Short mmCIF file of C-alpha atoms and ligand atoms in Angstrom, two decimals:
data_model
loop_
_atom_site.label_atom_id
_atom_site.label_comp_id
_atom_site.label_asym_id
_atom_site.label_seq_id
_atom_site.Cartn_x
_atom_site.Cartn_y
_atom_site.Cartn_z
CA MET A 288 0.02 0.03 0.13
CA ALA A 289 1.25 3.55 -0.67
CA ALA A 290 -1.23 4.62 2.10
CA ALA A 291 0.14 4.02 5.53
CA SER A 292 -2.12 0.86 7.20
CA MET A 293 -3.88 1.13 10.27
CA ILE A 294 -3.65 -2.41 11.23
CA ARG A 295 -0.53 -3.12 13.39
CA SER A 296 0.06 -6.66 14.52
CA VAL A 297 -1.82 -8.21 17.18
CA PHE A 298 1.09 -10.32 18.15
CA LYS A 299 3.69 -9.94 20.70
CA LYS A 300 7.33 -8.92 19.41
CA GLU A 301 9.67 -11.51 18.92
CA LEU A 302 6.79 -14.08 18.83
CA PHE A 303 8.82 -15.85 16.20
CA SER A 304 12.39 -14.65 17.36
CA GLY A 305 15.07 -17.44 16.30
CA LYS A 306 12.73 -18.79 14.05
CA VAL A 307 13.41 -19.03 9.87
CA ALA A 308 10.68 -18.40 6.91
CA ILE A 309 10.43 -18.61 3.36
CA VAL A 310 8.06 -16.19 1.86
CA THR A 311 7.14 -16.50 -2.00
CA GLY A 312 6.65 -13.74 -3.92
CA GLY A 313 7.42 -11.86 -0.49
CA ALA A 314 8.86 -8.70 -1.66
CA THR A 315 5.25 -7.48 -3.49
CA GLY A 316 1.59 -7.41 -2.03
CA LEU A 317 0.33 -9.66 0.27
CA GLY A 318 4.15 -11.82 0.17
CA ARG A 319 5.46 -8.46 1.35
CA ALA A 320 3.11 -7.68 4.19
CA ILE A 321 3.28 -10.91 5.39
CA THR A 322 7.19 -10.75 5.40
CA GLU A 323 6.97 -7.15 6.72
CA GLU A 324 5.16 -8.76 10.00
CA LEU A 325 7.17 -12.00 10.13
CA SER A 326 10.06 -9.61 10.45
CA SER A 327 8.57 -7.56 13.08
CA LEU A 328 7.83 -10.13 15.25
CA GLY A 329 11.55 -11.71 15.21
CA CYS A 330 11.78 -14.21 12.21
CA LYS A 331 14.44 -14.17 9.42
CA VAL A 332 12.99 -14.36 6.45
CA VAL A 333 14.12 -15.33 2.86
CA ILE A 334 12.07 -13.70 0.22
CA ALA A 335 11.92 -15.70 -3.01
CA SER A 336 11.14 -14.86 -6.31
CA ARG A 337 11.96 -14.09 -10.41
CA ARG A 338 13.00 -10.72 -10.13
CA LEU A 339 16.04 -10.02 -8.34
CA GLU A 340 15.76 -5.87 -8.35
CA ASN A 341 12.79 -5.91 -6.39
CA LEU A 342 13.64 -8.58 -4.11
CA GLU A 343 17.03 -6.83 -3.10
CA LYS A 344 15.35 -3.35 -2.93
CA ALA A 345 12.05 -4.76 -0.14
CA ALA A 346 14.62 -6.48 1.51
CA GLN A 347 16.64 -3.31 1.88
CA GLU A 348 13.33 -1.23 2.40
CA ILE A 349 12.52 -3.89 5.23
CA ASN A 350 15.31 -4.37 7.15
CA GLU A 351 15.81 -0.71 7.44
CA ALA A 352 12.62 -0.16 9.34
CA ILE A 353 14.43 -2.92 11.78
CA PRO A 354 16.67 -1.98 15.02
CA ILE A 355 19.74 -1.69 13.10
CA SER A 356 21.52 -4.40 16.08
CA LEU A 357 19.07 -7.22 14.66
CA ARG A 358 19.42 -6.41 11.07
CA PRO A 359 19.22 -8.19 8.74
CA ARG A 360 16.05 -10.15 8.79
CA VAL A 361 14.77 -10.34 5.49
CA PHE A 362 17.07 -12.12 2.84
CA PRO A 363 16.71 -11.93 -0.93
CA TYR A 364 16.93 -15.32 -3.39
CA GLN A 365 16.16 -15.45 -7.16
CA CYS A 366 14.01 -18.28 -7.35
CA ASN A 367 11.45 -19.41 -9.73
CA ILE A 368 8.86 -21.70 -8.29
CA ARG A 369 8.26 -23.31 -11.90
CA ASN A 370 11.45 -24.18 -11.84
CA GLU A 371 12.27 -27.66 -9.19
CA GLU A 372 16.08 -27.36 -9.33
CA GLN A 373 16.12 -23.25 -8.09
CA VAL A 374 13.64 -24.25 -5.61
CA LYS A 375 15.69 -27.18 -4.45
CA SER A 376 18.56 -24.58 -4.56
CA LEU A 377 16.26 -22.38 -2.40
CA MET A 378 15.69 -24.59 0.19
CA LYS A 379 19.79 -25.46 0.57
CA TYR A 380 20.29 -21.72 0.52
CA THR A 381 18.11 -20.89 3.48
CA ILE A 382 19.26 -24.35 5.31
CA ASP A 383 22.94 -23.64 4.83
CA THR A 384 22.65 -19.94 5.73
CA HIS A 385 20.57 -19.65 8.38
CA GLY A 386 20.21 -23.34 10.05
CA ALA A 387 16.53 -24.27 9.51
CA LEU A 388 13.45 -24.03 7.94
CA ASP A 389 10.69 -23.39 10.60
CA TYR A 390 7.83 -22.06 8.38
CA LEU A 391 7.12 -21.75 4.78
CA VAL A 392 4.46 -19.57 2.88
CA ASN A 393 3.86 -20.14 -0.34
CA ASN A 394 2.39 -16.86 -1.74
CA GLY A 395 4.23 -16.29 -4.84
CA GLY A 396 1.76 -17.29 -8.50
CA GLY A 397 -0.90 -15.17 -10.39
CA GLN A 398 -3.15 -15.55 -12.92
CA PHE A 399 -4.71 -13.35 -15.61
CA ALA A 400 -8.17 -12.83 -16.85
CA SER A 401 -9.32 -14.59 -20.35
CA PRO A 402 -12.08 -16.64 -21.13
CA ALA A 403 -10.21 -18.63 -24.26
CA ILE A 404 -7.33 -19.20 -22.32
CA SER A 405 -4.69 -21.06 -24.80
CA ALA A 406 -2.79 -24.27 -23.26
CA LYS A 407 0.75 -22.13 -23.16
CA GLY A 408 -1.63 -19.79 -20.62
CA TRP A 409 -3.25 -22.56 -18.92
CA LEU A 410 0.72 -24.61 -18.45
CA ALA A 411 2.23 -21.54 -17.14
CA VAL A 412 -0.93 -20.80 -14.65
CA VAL A 413 -1.18 -24.42 -13.48
CA GLU A 414 2.87 -24.73 -12.73
CA THR A 415 2.74 -21.61 -11.58
CA ASN A 416 0.47 -21.92 -8.61
CA LEU A 417 -0.14 -25.88 -8.13
CA THR A 418 3.30 -27.27 -9.68
CA GLY A 419 5.49 -24.48 -7.87
CA THR A 420 4.00 -25.17 -4.43
CA PHE A 421 3.85 -28.84 -4.71
CA TYR A 422 7.61 -28.40 -5.33
CA CYS A 423 8.30 -25.64 -2.36
CA CYS A 424 6.47 -28.20 -0.18
CA LYS A 425 8.26 -31.20 -1.42
CA HIS A 426 12.03 -29.74 -1.24
CA ALA A 427 10.69 -27.76 2.32
CA TYR A 428 9.97 -31.25 3.49
CA ASN A 429 12.64 -33.52 1.96
CA GLU A 430 15.52 -30.77 2.83
CA TRP A 431 14.44 -29.91 6.32
CA MET A 432 10.74 -30.44 7.59
CA ALA A 433 11.08 -34.00 7.56
CA GLY A 434 13.46 -33.95 10.12
CA HIS A 435 12.31 -31.27 12.47
CA GLY A 436 8.61 -30.22 12.07
CA GLY A 437 7.44 -27.31 10.63
CA ALA A 438 4.49 -25.11 8.91
CA ILE A 439 2.89 -24.07 5.49
CA VAL A 440 0.96 -22.31 4.36
CA ASN A 441 -0.09 -22.04 1.08
CA ILE A 442 -2.00 -18.63 -0.09
CA ILE A 443 -5.31 -19.48 -2.32
CA ALA A 444 -8.04 -17.77 -3.80
CA ASP A 445 -12.03 -17.25 -3.79
CA MET A 446 -12.49 -20.21 -5.93
CA TYR A 447 -15.55 -22.28 -4.17
CA LYS A 448 -18.31 -20.95 -7.03
CA GLY A 449 -15.82 -21.75 -9.61
CA PHE A 450 -13.56 -18.96 -11.37
CA PRO A 451 -15.07 -18.15 -14.68
CA ASN A 452 -12.67 -16.07 -16.99
CA MET A 453 -9.64 -17.56 -14.38
CA ALA A 454 -10.83 -21.24 -14.49
CA HIS A 455 -7.03 -21.98 -14.80
CA THR A 456 -6.39 -20.40 -11.35
CA GLY A 457 -9.18 -21.59 -10.22
CA ALA A 458 -8.72 -25.27 -11.30
CA ALA A 459 -4.87 -24.62 -9.88
CA ARG A 460 -6.17 -23.44 -6.45
CA ALA A 461 -8.17 -25.99 -5.64
CA GLY A 462 -5.45 -28.22 -6.42
CA VAL A 463 -3.33 -26.66 -3.74
CA GLN A 464 -6.24 -27.03 -1.25
CA ASN A 465 -6.98 -30.78 -2.10
CA LEU A 466 -2.82 -30.94 -1.93
CA MET A 467 -2.56 -28.88 1.25
CA MET A 468 -5.41 -31.88 2.96
CA SER A 469 -3.46 -34.47 1.26
CA LEU A 470 0.15 -33.33 2.75
CA ALA A 471 -1.41 -32.75 6.23
CA LEU A 472 -2.45 -35.98 6.61
CA GLU A 473 0.98 -37.74 5.11
CA TRP A 474 3.13 -35.17 7.23
CA ALA A 475 1.29 -35.24 10.49
CA ASP A 476 3.98 -37.81 12.04
CA CYS A 477 6.43 -35.63 10.75
CA GLY A 478 5.12 -32.56 13.06
CA ILE A 479 4.21 -30.80 10.16
CA ARG A 480 1.01 -28.62 9.97
CA ILE A 481 -0.18 -27.06 6.67
CA ASN A 482 -3.04 -24.82 5.77
CA CYS A 483 -4.38 -22.33 3.23
CA VAL A 484 -5.19 -18.85 3.44
CA SER A 485 -8.03 -18.17 0.67
CA PRO A 486 -8.00 -14.34 0.02
CA GLY A 487 -10.77 -12.44 -1.40
CA ILE A 488 -9.65 -9.54 -3.77
CA ILE A 489 -7.25 -7.76 -1.93
CA TYR A 490 -5.99 -4.38 -3.31
CA SER A 491 -2.27 -3.75 -3.89
CA GLU A 492 -0.31 -1.60 -6.51
CA THR A 493 1.47 -4.54 -8.11
CA ALA A 494 -1.29 -6.63 -8.34
CA ALA A 495 -3.44 -4.10 -9.76
CA LYS A 496 -0.82 -3.28 -12.05
CA ASN A 497 -0.85 -6.67 -13.33
CA TYR A 498 -4.31 -6.07 -13.51
CA GLY A 499 -4.41 -2.85 -16.13
CA GLY A 500 -5.70 -0.58 -13.04
CA ARG A 501 -7.47 -0.53 -9.67
CA HIS A 502 -10.93 -0.27 -11.68
CA VAL A 503 -10.77 -4.25 -12.09
CA PHE A 504 -10.61 -4.87 -8.33
CA ASP A 505 -13.46 -2.03 -7.43
CA GLU A 506 -15.55 -3.65 -9.71
CA GLY A 507 -15.51 -6.60 -7.43
CA LEU A 508 -17.21 -4.74 -4.80
CA HIS A 509 -20.66 -5.35 -5.44
CA ILE A 510 -19.64 -8.97 -4.51
CA ILE A 511 -17.92 -8.28 -0.98
CA PRO A 512 -20.54 -8.17 1.87
CA ALA A 513 -18.18 -6.22 3.62
CA LYS A 514 -18.34 -3.43 0.53
CA ARG A 515 -14.68 -2.77 0.59
CA LEU A 516 -11.83 -4.38 -0.56
CA GLY A 517 -8.77 -6.03 1.63
CA ILE A 518 -5.74 -4.67 2.63
CA PRO A 519 -2.47 -7.29 2.47
CA GLU A 520 -2.14 -7.07 6.14
CA GLU A 521 -5.81 -8.10 6.61
CA VAL A 522 -4.23 -11.22 5.13
CA SER A 523 -0.96 -11.64 6.80
CA GLY A 524 -1.90 -11.26 10.42
CA ALA A 525 -4.47 -15.03 9.38
CA VAL A 526 -0.80 -16.26 8.13
CA CYS A 527 1.25 -15.02 11.14
CA PHE A 528 -1.65 -16.47 13.22
CA LEU A 529 -1.06 -20.21 11.14
CA LEU A 530 2.37 -20.17 11.61
CA SER A 531 2.17 -19.16 15.49
CA PRO A 532 1.70 -21.45 18.28
CA ALA A 533 -1.59 -20.35 18.99
CA ALA A 534 -2.53 -22.56 16.02
CA SER A 535 -0.56 -25.58 17.34
CA TYR A 536 -3.68 -27.83 16.88
CA ILE A 537 -4.73 -26.35 13.65
CA THR A 538 -4.01 -28.62 10.52
CA GLY A 539 -5.47 -29.59 6.90
CA THR A 540 -7.92 -26.24 7.15
CA THR A 541 -8.63 -22.90 5.03
CA ILE A 542 -9.13 -19.41 6.79
CA LYS A 543 -11.36 -17.20 4.23
CA VAL A 544 -10.11 -13.74 4.87
CA ASP A 545 -12.51 -12.30 2.35
CA GLY A 546 -15.15 -10.00 3.85
CA GLY A 547 -17.88 -12.94 3.49
CA GLN A 548 -17.27 -12.68 -0.33
CA SER A 549 -16.68 -16.71 -1.12
CA PHE A 550 -20.37 -17.30 0.67
CA TYR A 551 -22.55 -14.61 -1.05
CA ARG A 552 -22.89 -13.99 -5.02
CA SER A 553 -20.99 -14.35 -7.98
CA PRO A 554 -19.26 -12.16 -10.03
CA PHE A 555 -20.12 -14.22 -13.42
CA THR A 556 -23.30 -13.10 -15.24
CA ILE A 557 -24.84 -15.95 -17.49
CA PRO A 558 -26.44 -14.77 -20.21
CA GLU A 559 -29.76 -15.32 -21.13
CA HIS A 560 -30.74 -18.80 -23.22
CA ASN A 561 -32.78 -21.58 -23.60
CA SER A 562 -30.29 -23.90 -24.65
CA PHE A 563 -30.83 -26.54 -21.90
CA PRO A 564 -32.84 -29.56 -23.51
CA PRO A 565 -36.34 -29.78 -22.52
CA PRO A 566 -37.61 -31.99 -19.94
CA LEU A 567 -41.33 -32.15 -21.30
CA GLU A 568 -42.85 -33.79 -23.84
CA ASP A 569 -45.41 -30.82 -24.59
CA PRO A 570 -43.22 -27.94 -25.81
CA GLU A 571 -46.58 -25.40 -24.51
CA LEU A 572 -45.43 -26.69 -20.39
CA ASN A 573 -41.78 -26.19 -21.59
CA SER A 574 -42.32 -22.99 -22.38
CA LYS A 575 -43.59 -22.54 -18.44
CA LEU A 576 -40.98 -23.79 -17.07
C1 TC6 B 121 -9.20 -9.23 -9.69
C2 TC6 B 121 -9.02 -9.61 -8.27
C3 TC6 B 121 -8.59 -11.05 -7.76
C4 TC6 B 121 -6.69 -10.79 -8.22
C5 TC6 B 121 -6.51 -12.40 -7.52
C6 TC6 B 121 -4.58 -12.07 -7.67
O1 TC6 B 121 -4.17 -13.25 -8.18
S1 TC6 B 121 -3.76 -10.37 -8.10
C7 TC6 B 121 -2.04 -11.05 -8.06
C8 TC6 B 121 -1.66 -10.80 -9.86
N1 TC6 B 121 -0.20 -11.00 -9.53
C9 TC6 B 121 -0.33 -11.80 -10.64
O2 TC6 B 121 -0.48 -12.14 -11.64
C10 TC6 B 121 1.18 -11.96 -10.73
C11 TC6 B 121 2.11 -12.67 -11.62
N2 TC6 B 121 1.51 -13.60 -12.42
C12 TC6 B 121 2.14 -13.70 -13.36
O3 TC6 B 121 3.82 -13.93 -13.59
C13 TC6 B 121 1.53 -14.23 -15.21
O4 TC6 B 121 0.09 -13.77 -15.25
C14 TC6 B 121 1.63 -16.12 -15.14
C15 TC6 B 121 1.27 -16.66 -14.03
C16 TC6 B 121 0.92 -16.06 -16.55
C17 TC6 B 121 3.18 -16.28 -15.55
O5 TC6 B 121 3.45 -15.76 -16.88
P1 TC6 B 121 4.52 -15.74 -17.96
O6 TC6 B 121 5.04 -14.79 -18.72
O7 TC6 B 121 5.78 -15.61 -16.45
O8 TC6 B 121 4.70 -17.01 -18.52
P2 TC6 B 121 5.09 -17.78 -19.32
O9 TC6 B 121 5.58 -16.84 -20.11
O10 TC6 B 121 5.57 -19.36 -19.54
O11 TC6 B 121 3.31 -18.01 -20.59
C18 TC6 B 121 2.67 -16.86 -21.02
C19 TC6 B 121 1.76 -17.59 -21.12
O12 TC6 B 121 0.67 -17.35 -20.61
C20 TC6 B 121 -0.48 -16.48 -21.61
N3 TC6 B 121 -0.88 -15.08 -21.09
C21 TC6 B 121 -0.11 -14.70 -20.07
N4 TC6 B 121 -0.73 -13.13 -19.68
C22 TC6 B 121 -1.97 -13.42 -20.95
C23 TC6 B 121 -2.75 -12.27 -20.58
N5 TC6 B 121 -2.36 -11.05 -19.88
N6 TC6 B 121 -3.89 -12.36 -21.65
C24 TC6 B 121 -3.79 -13.44 -21.82
N7 TC6 B 121 -2.97 -14.63 -22.24
C25 TC6 B 121 -1.99 -14.61 -20.85
C26 TC6 B 121 0.13 -16.24 -22.93
O13 TC6 B 121 -0.71 -17.32 -23.63
C27 TC6 B 121 1.27 -16.94 -22.73
O14 TC6 B 121 2.60 -16.82 -23.48
P3 TC6 B 121 2.63 -16.25 -25.27
O15 TC6 B 121 1.44 -16.08 -25.80
O16 TC6 B 121 3.62 -14.85 -24.61
O17 TC6 B 121 3.75 -16.85 -25.79
N1 NDP B 122 -4.44 -9.63 -4.11
C1 NDP B 122 -5.75 -9.97 -4.66
O1 NDP B 122 -6.98 -9.46 -4.64
C2 NDP B 122 -5.42 -12.10 -4.71
C3 NDP B 122 -4.37 -12.12 -4.35
N2 NDP B 122 -3.79 -13.81 -4.39
C4 NDP B 122 -2.86 -14.60 -4.86
O2 NDP B 122 -2.13 -14.03 -3.54
C5 NDP B 122 -0.41 -14.25 -4.22
C6 NDP B 122 -0.20 -12.79 -3.76
O3 NDP B 122 -0.61 -11.95 -4.88
P1 NDP B 122 -0.62 -10.30 -4.62
O4 NDP B 122 0.47 -9.77 -3.86
O5 NDP B 122 -2.03 -9.74 -4.58
O6 NDP B 122 0.03 -9.77 -5.92
P2 NDP B 122 1.75 -9.63 -6.67
O7 NDP B 122 1.47 -9.49 -7.97
O8 NDP B 122 1.69 -8.42 -5.94
O9 NDP B 122 2.34 -10.44 -5.97
C7 NDP B 122 2.51 -12.14 -6.89
C8 NDP B 122 4.01 -12.29 -6.35
O10 NDP B 122 4.65 -13.64 -6.98
C9 NDP B 122 5.66 -13.51 -7.44
N3 NDP B 122 6.03 -14.18 -8.43
C10 NDP B 122 5.00 -14.43 -9.53
N4 NDP B 122 5.48 -16.06 -10.45
C11 NDP B 122 6.55 -16.33 -9.65
C12 NDP B 122 7.30 -17.60 -9.99
N5 NDP B 122 6.74 -17.95 -11.02
N6 NDP B 122 8.29 -18.10 -9.33
C13 NDP B 122 8.56 -16.97 -8.04
N7 NDP B 122 7.41 -16.05 -7.45
C14 NDP B 122 6.93 -15.63 -8.43
C15 NDP B 122 5.90 -12.34 -8.29
O11 NDP B 122 7.41 -11.93 -7.89
P3 NDP B 122 8.45 -11.82 -9.38
O12 NDP B 122 7.42 -11.20 -10.39
O13 NDP B 122 9.36 -11.26 -8.79
O14 NDP B 122 8.84 -13.75 -9.33
C16 NDP B 122 4.96 -11.75 -6.37
O15 NDP B 122 6.10 -10.64 -5.82
C17 NDP B 122 -0.51 -14.33 -5.62
O16 NDP B 122 -0.62 -16.11 -5.20
C18 NDP B 122 -2.20 -14.18 -5.69
O17 NDP B 122 -2.68 -14.92 -6.97
C19 NDP B 122 -5.25 -14.71 -4.38
C20 NDP B 122 -6.84 -13.84 -4.22
C21 NDP B 122 -6.51 -12.70 -4.23
#
């Protein structure tokens, strides 16, 4: 956010002291808010995404807000989560440099809106959001969490009524939610908790830019019972809660941070038509249905 948020962390200072986290997409939007809150609570955070320049700038800015004696707490690392080798290197770097990997936040991702998705576009979005999350979970588990436990949070999206015009991301996010449930069971015996946070429409400058402007977000206002957009700090609090000891008995679940949007109306309008097959023999009766 360009404007200062009124939301301050509700968690105690040093809640995450001595802990190490990876936040993918941690330089912008939701990921940045999560990184700011985790690092302000004592956590070392490796932020990982494709654009190194962005990551370096964000790390510098966030570190500057931390008392000099406690810096640095945020570390940039270039990684495309679609590339399994790069994901493996991210995990190794984090553990070799910082000695642990307590938390993983799978936030990096995105999509584009289109009613006609090409095969290449479909693969790009599924590989980013579903396969990228799978790679990150798998290698966090292999490299550290299988032997030490840990907590994972995946950021998904409001896809509960389908996701017309963004079918690729709807399918990918539903896949991430189901993956989360499988892993919560498979990895429970290692002391790994894994959950999802499902944001509604959360305004950030970078997200809006990706959609060609703020108007795209404002167009969603009529489907939000809260009658306003969310901000990244409102998502961050839920992520920090799920990582914290306050959530020590919570695994395999999803927290929706969406102002009630997910159980309210769909943004999608179906054109008038009579294309469905008639159920009755009498055409006149059919016309009355
Ligand atoms: C509104 C409220 C809800 C908000 C939710 C949010 O998530 S906010 C967060 C918002 N933040 C983000 O979403 C940030 C992250 N998002 C991204 O990086 C991209 O959206 C990505 C995931 C598609 C990866 O892209 P990439 O370039 O690295 O991938 P690539 O080079 O491998 O294949 C690309 C292929 O995909 C297709 N295609 C791509 N764009 C469009 C389009 N606009 N139009 C049509 N098609 C498009 C095209 O086929 C293209 O191939 P081509 O024709 O070029 O040969
Ligand atoms: N804002 C919203 O309303 C909603 C957002 N979400 C999801 O929340 C997450 C954060 O979005 P938001 O902060 O709003 O938007 P942003 O566009 O600011 O964030 C997306 C982040 O993901 C990173 N990223 C994208 N692709 C990759 C990749 N292949 N490898 C590594 N990192 C990648 C980007 O960094 P870089 O370009 O450097 O790789 C960027 O930092 C996304 O998954 C988004 O889809 C879900 C529901 C609603």
